[in-house]
Coordinates of C-alpha atoms in Angstrom, one line a residue:
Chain L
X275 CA 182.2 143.9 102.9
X276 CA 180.7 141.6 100.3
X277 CA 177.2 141.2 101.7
X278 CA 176.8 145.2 101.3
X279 CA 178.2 145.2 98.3
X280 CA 176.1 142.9 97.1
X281 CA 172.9 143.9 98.4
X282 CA 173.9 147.9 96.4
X283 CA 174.6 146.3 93.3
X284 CA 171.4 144.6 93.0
X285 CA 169.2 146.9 95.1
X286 CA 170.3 149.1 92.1
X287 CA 169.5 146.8 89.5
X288 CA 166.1 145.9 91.2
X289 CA 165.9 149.7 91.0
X290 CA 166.4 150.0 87.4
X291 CA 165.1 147.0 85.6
X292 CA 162.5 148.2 83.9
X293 CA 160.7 146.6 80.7
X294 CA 160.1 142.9 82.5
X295 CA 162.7 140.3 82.5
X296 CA 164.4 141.0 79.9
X297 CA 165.2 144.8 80.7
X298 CA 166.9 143.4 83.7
X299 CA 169.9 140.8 81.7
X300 CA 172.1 144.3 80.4
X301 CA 172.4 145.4 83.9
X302 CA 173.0 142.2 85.6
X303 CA 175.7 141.5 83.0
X304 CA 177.7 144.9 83.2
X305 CA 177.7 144.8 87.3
X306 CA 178.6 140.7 87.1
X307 CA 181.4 141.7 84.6
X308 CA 182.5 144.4 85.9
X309 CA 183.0 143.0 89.8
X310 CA 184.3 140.0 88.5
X311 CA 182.0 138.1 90.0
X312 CA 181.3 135.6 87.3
X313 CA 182.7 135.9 83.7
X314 CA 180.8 137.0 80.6
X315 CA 180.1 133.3 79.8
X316 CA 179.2 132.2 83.0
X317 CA 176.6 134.8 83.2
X318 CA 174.8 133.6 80.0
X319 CA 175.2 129.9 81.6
X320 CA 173.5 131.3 84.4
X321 CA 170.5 133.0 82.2
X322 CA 170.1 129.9 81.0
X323 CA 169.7 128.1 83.9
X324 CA 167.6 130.8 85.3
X325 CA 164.6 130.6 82.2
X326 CA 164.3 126.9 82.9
X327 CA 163.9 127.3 86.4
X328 CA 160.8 128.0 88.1
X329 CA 160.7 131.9 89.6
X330 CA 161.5 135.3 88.6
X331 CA 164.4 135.3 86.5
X332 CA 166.2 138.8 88.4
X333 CA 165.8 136.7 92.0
X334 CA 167.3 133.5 90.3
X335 CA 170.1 136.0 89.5
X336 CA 170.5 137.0 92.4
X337 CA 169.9 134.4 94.7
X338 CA 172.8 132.5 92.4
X339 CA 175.3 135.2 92.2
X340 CA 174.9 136.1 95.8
X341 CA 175.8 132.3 96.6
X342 CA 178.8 132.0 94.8
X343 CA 180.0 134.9 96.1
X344 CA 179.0 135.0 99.9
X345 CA 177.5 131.8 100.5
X346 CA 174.3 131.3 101.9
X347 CA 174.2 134.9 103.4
X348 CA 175.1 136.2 100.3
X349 CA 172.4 135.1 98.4
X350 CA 169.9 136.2 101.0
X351 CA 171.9 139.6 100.8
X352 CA 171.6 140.1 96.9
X353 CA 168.1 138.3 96.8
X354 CA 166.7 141.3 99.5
X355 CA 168.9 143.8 97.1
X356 CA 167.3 143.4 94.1
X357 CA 163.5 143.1 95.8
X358 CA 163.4 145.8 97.9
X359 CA 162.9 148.6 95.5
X360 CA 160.2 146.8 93.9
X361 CA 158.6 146.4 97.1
X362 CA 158.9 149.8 98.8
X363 CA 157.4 151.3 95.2
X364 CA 154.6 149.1 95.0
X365 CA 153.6 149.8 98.9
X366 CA 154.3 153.6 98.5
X367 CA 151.9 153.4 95.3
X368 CA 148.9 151.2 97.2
X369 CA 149.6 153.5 100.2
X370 CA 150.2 156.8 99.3
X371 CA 150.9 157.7 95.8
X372 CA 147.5 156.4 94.2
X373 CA 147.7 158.2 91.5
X374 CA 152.1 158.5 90.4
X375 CA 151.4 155.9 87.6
X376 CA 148.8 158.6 86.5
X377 CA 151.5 161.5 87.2
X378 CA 152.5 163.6 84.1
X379 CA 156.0 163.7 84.8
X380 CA 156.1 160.2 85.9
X381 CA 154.1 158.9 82.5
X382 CA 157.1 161.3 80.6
X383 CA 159.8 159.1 82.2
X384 CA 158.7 156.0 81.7
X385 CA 157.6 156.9 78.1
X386 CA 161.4 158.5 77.3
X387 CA 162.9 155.1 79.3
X388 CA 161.1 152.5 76.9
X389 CA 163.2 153.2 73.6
X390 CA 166.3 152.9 76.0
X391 CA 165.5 149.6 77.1
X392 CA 164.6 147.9 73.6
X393 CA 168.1 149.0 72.8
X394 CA 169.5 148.3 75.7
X395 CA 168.2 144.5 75.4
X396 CA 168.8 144.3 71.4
X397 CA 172.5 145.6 71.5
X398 CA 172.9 142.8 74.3
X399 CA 171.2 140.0 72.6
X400 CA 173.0 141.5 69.4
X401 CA 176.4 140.9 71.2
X402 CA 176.0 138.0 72.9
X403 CA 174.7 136.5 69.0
X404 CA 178.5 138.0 67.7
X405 CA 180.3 136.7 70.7
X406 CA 178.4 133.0 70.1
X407 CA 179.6 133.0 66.7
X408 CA 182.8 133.5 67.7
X409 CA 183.9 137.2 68.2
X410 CA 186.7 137.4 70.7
X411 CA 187.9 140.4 70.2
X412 CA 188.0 143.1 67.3
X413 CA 191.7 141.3 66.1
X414 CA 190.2 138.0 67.1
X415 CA 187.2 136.4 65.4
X416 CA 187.5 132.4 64.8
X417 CA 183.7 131.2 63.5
X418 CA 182.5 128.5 65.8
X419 CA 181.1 126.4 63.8
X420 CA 179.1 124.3 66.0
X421 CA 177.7 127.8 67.3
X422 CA 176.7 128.6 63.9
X423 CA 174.9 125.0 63.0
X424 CA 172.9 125.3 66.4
X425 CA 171.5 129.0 65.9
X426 CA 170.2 127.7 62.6
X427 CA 169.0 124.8 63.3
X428 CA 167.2 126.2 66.1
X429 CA 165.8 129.4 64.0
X430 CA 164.9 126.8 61.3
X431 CA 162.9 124.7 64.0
X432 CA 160.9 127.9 65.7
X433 CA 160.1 129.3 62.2
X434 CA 159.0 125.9 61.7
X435 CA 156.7 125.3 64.6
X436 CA 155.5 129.2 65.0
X437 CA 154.7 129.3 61.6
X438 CA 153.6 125.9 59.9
X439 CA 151.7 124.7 63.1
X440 CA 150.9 128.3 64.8
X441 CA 151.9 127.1 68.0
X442 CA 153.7 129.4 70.7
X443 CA 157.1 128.0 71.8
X444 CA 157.9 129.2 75.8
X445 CA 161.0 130.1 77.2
X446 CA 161.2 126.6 78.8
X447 CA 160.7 124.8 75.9
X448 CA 163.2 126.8 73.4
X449 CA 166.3 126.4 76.3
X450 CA 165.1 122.7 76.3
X451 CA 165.3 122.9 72.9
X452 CA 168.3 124.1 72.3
X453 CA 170.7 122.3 74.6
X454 CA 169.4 119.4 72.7
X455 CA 170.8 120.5 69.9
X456 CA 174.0 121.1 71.5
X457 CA 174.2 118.1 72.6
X458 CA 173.8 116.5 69.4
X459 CA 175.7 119.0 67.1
X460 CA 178.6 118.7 69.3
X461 CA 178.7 115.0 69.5
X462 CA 178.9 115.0 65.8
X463 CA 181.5 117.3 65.2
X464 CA 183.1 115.7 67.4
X465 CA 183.0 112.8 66.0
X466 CA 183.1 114.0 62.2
X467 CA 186.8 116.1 63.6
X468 CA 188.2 112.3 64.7
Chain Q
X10 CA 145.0 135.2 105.6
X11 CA 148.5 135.8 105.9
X12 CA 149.6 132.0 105.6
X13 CA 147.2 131.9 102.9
X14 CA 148.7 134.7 101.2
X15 CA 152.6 133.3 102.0
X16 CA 151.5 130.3 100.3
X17 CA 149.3 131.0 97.5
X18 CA 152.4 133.0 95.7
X19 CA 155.3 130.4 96.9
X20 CA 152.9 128.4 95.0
X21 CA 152.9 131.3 92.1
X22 CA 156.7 131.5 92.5
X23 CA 157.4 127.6 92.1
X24 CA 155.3 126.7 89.2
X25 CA 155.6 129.7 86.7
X26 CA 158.2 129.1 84.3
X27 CA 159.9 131.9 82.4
X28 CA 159.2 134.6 84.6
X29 CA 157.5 138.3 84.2
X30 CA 154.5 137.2 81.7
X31 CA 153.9 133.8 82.4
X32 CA 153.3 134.6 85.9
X33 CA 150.5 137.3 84.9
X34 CA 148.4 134.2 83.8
X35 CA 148.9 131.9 86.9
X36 CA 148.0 135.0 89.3
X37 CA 145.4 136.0 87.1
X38 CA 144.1 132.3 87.5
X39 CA 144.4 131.8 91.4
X40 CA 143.5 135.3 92.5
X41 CA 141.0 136.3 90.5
X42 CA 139.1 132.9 89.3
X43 CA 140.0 130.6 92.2
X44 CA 140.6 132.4 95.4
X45 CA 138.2 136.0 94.7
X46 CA 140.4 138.4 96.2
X47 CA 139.9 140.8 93.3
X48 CA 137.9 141.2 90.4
X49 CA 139.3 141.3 86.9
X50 CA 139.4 145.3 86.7
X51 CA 140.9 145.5 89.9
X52 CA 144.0 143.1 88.5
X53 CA 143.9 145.0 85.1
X54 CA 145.0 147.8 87.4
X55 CA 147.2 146.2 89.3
X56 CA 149.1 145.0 85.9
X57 CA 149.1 148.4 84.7
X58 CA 151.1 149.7 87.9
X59 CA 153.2 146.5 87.3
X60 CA 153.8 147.1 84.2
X61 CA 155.1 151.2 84.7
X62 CA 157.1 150.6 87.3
X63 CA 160.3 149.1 88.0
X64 CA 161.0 145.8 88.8
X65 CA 160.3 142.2 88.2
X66 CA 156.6 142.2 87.4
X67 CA 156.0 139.0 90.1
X68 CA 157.4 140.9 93.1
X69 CA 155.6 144.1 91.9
X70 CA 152.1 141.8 91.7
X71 CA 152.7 140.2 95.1
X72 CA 153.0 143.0 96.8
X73 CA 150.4 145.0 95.4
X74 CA 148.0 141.9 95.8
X75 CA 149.3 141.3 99.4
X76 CA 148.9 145.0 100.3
X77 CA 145.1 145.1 99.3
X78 CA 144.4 141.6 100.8
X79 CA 146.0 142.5 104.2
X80 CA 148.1 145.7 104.4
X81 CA 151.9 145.8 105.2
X82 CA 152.2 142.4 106.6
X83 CA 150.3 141.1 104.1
X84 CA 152.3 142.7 101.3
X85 CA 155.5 141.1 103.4
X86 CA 154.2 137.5 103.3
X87 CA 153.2 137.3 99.7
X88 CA 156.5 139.1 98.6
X89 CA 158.5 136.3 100.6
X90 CA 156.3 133.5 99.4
X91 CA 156.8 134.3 95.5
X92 CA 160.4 135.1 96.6
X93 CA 161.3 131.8 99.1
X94 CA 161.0 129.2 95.9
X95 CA 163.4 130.6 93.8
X96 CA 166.1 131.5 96.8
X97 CA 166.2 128.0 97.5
X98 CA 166.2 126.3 94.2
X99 CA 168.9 128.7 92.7
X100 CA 170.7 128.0 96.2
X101 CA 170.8 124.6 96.1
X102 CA 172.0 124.8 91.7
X103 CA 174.6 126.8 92.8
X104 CA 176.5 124.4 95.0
X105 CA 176.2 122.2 92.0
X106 CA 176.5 124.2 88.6
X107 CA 180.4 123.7 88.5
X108 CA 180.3 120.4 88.6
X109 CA 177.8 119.7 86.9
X110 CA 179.4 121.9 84.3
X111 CA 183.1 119.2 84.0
X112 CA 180.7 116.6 82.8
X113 CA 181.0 116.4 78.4
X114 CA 177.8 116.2 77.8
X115 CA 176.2 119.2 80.1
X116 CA 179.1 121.5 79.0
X117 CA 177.8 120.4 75.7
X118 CA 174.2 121.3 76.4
X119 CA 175.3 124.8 77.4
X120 CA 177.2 125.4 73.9
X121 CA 173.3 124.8 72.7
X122 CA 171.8 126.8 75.8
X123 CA 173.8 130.2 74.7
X124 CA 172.8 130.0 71.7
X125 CA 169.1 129.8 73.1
X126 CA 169.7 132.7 75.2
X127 CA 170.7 135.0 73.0
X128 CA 167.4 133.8 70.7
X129 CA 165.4 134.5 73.5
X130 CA 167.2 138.0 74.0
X131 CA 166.5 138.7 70.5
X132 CA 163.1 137.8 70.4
X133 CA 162.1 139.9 73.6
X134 CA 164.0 142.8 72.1
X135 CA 162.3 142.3 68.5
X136 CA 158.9 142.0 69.9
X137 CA 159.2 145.3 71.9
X138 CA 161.0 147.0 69.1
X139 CA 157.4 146.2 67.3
X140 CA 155.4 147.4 69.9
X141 CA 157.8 150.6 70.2
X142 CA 155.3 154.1 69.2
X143 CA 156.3 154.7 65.7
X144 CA 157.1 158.4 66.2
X145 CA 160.9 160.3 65.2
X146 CA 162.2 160.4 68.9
X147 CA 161.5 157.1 70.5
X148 CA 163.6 155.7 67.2
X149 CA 166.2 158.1 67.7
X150 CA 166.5 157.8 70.9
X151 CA 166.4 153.8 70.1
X152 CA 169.4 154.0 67.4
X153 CA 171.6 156.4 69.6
X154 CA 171.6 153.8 72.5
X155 CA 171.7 150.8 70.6
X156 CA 174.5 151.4 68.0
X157 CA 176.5 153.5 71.4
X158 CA 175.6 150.1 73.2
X159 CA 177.5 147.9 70.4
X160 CA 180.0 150.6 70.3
X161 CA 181.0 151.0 73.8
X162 CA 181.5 147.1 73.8
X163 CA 183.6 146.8 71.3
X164 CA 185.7 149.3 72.1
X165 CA 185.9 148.3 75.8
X166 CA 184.4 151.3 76.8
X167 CA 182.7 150.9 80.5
X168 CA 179.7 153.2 80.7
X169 CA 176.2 152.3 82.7
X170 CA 173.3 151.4 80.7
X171 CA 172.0 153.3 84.0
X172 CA 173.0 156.4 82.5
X173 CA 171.3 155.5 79.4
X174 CA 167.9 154.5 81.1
X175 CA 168.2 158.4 83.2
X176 CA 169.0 160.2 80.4
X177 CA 165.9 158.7 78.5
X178 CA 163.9 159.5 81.4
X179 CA 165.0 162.9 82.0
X180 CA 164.4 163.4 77.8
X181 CA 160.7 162.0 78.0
X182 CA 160.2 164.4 81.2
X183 CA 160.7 167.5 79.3
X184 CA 159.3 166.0 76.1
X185 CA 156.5 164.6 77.1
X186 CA 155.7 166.3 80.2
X187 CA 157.5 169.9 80.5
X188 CA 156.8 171.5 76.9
X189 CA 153.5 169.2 75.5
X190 CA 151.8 168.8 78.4
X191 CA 148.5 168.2 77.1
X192 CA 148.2 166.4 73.7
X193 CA 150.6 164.2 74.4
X194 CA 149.6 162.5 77.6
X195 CA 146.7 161.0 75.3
X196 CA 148.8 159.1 73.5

């Protein structure tokens, strides 16, 4: 049964994303991967698409994975999933439990789950870096070069901006960014190859 | 108040970009400054228990808002309204993405819009990695997981990051709460 499966998967991922958006992209990845449900690519595809859209980014998830899967139901299926928790914490706080964020044991928790989650979110964006530049395995690794120009190019540009004009660059606007550039870096090796 | 509520965050939901943060300033904006539902202490709070909990940090804000403004139902309408935007865009890109994805020049953009991603990955992680308590166990804790996390991927090993996130929990329990109750909590 699909539509339960999905609504599990991300009623637990809803249940564990902690540390914003971000903390959420290690956990939809592993439970994407490991169903099968959309390839490790395809999944960063997807991220991308999800920044530049309007909305939290762990419903965009969701909503999209659940479609693919199960169609229209399916998105609603997954969407519900990864809510609910959020929801039926935040009402038992405002309802009951005024004081759990206050809560010893709870503080200790959350205080002992923060270091997890920066290293759950920098060993991903580590990997996903390696696998960009063309890891492929640990026999296989074939530097994409077009990869490689785009990441510096686009680390040359945001150390430009941030630093010599002290402006903020948002998510939005660094995706935008960047599929420019692939756009453009691909057309010339492209052409530079023929 | 209810429709109002439904709509204000479908509002929220469809113009904020980027998610989590950015979506702190528009509520901030339209429920403290335009609309008066709370006062600026009361949505400090409200971040706080946003913040410490888990979950995106827009569904955790629109319930919490909802639930002051009008109880259960209301907590139910603004939930859906910051919700409804996104189920529908991400509905309707998903009929499309494959597609979309056979023409040159988009599969082209995406090579570039990986690459983004895992920027944007890396940033988040860096910034929090600043913001991290500078004490021995929270960076022990940090280099175990990350370094097992690289590990576990290269080597093809499936294991939850769940069981990370528990284990780090259950360790900041009895640190933090169990054996040094008292100093620690100031901190």
């Amino acid at each position: 049964m699909i539509y339960l499966l999905l609504f599990l998967e991300f009623f637990k991922i809803g249940l564990f994303c902690f540390g914003g958006a971000f903390g959420m992209i290690p956990l939809i990845e592993e439970t994407v991967v490991k169903h099968g449900w959309l390839t490790e690519s395809e999944i960063f595809n997807l991220i991308g698409v999800c920044e530049s859209t309007p909305g939290p980014i762990a419903v965009n998830t969701a909503t999209y994975v659940g479609s693919v899967m199960g169609g229209p139901l399916g998105s609603i299926a997954a969407t519900l999933g990864v809510v609910l928790p959020s929801f039926l914490i935040i009402l038992l706080i405002a309802a009951v439990l005024k004081n759990l964020t206050d809560n010893k044991y709870f503080k200790g928790f959350m205080r002992g789950v923060k270091p997890v989650v920066v290293a759950l979110i920098l060993s991903t964006g580590g990997l996903l870096l390696l696998k960009t530049i063309g890891y492929a395995g640990l026999q296989a690794f074939t530097v994409d070069w077009v990869s490689v120009v785009i990441l510096v190019l686009l680390v040359g540009i945001y150390v430009g901006i941030t630093r010599l004009w002290k402006k903020k660059l948002s998510a939005v606007k660094i995706i935008l960014l960047s599929a420019g550039l692939g756009v453009a870096v691909s057309m010339v090796a492209e052409s530079v190859s023929i | 108040m209810l429709t109002e509520l439904f709509f204000t965050f479908a509002k929220i939901g469809l113009f904020t970009f980027g998610g989590g943060y950015a979506m702190i300033a528009q509520i901030k904006e339209t429920v403290v400054e335009q609309k008066r539902w709370l006062d600026e202490e009361e949505l400090m709070q409200i971040i706080t228990v946003a913040e410490s909990t888990p979950g995106p940090i827009a569904i955790n804000m629109a319930t919490y808002v909802g639930y002051k403004k009008k109880g259960l139902a209301g907590s139910a309408m603004a939930t859906l309204g910051v919700v409804l935007p996104s189920l529908v865009i991400l509905y309707v890109i998903s009929l499309f993405l494959d597609a979309f994805l056979q023409n040159r020049y988009v599969a082209y953009a995406f090579t570039g819009i990986k690459c983004g991603v895992a920027f944007l990955i890396l940033r988040a992680g860096i910034d929090l990695l600043k913001k991290l308590e500078k004490r021995v166990v929270p960076r022990i804790t940090f280099g175990i997981v990350f370094v097992l996390m690289i590990v576990f991927d290269l080597l093809s090993i499936s294991f939850s990051s769940i069981w990370f996130i528990l284990m780090g929990g259950v360790l900041g329990i009895v640190l933090y709460a169990v054996f040094s109750p008292k100093k620690e909590v100031e901190s």
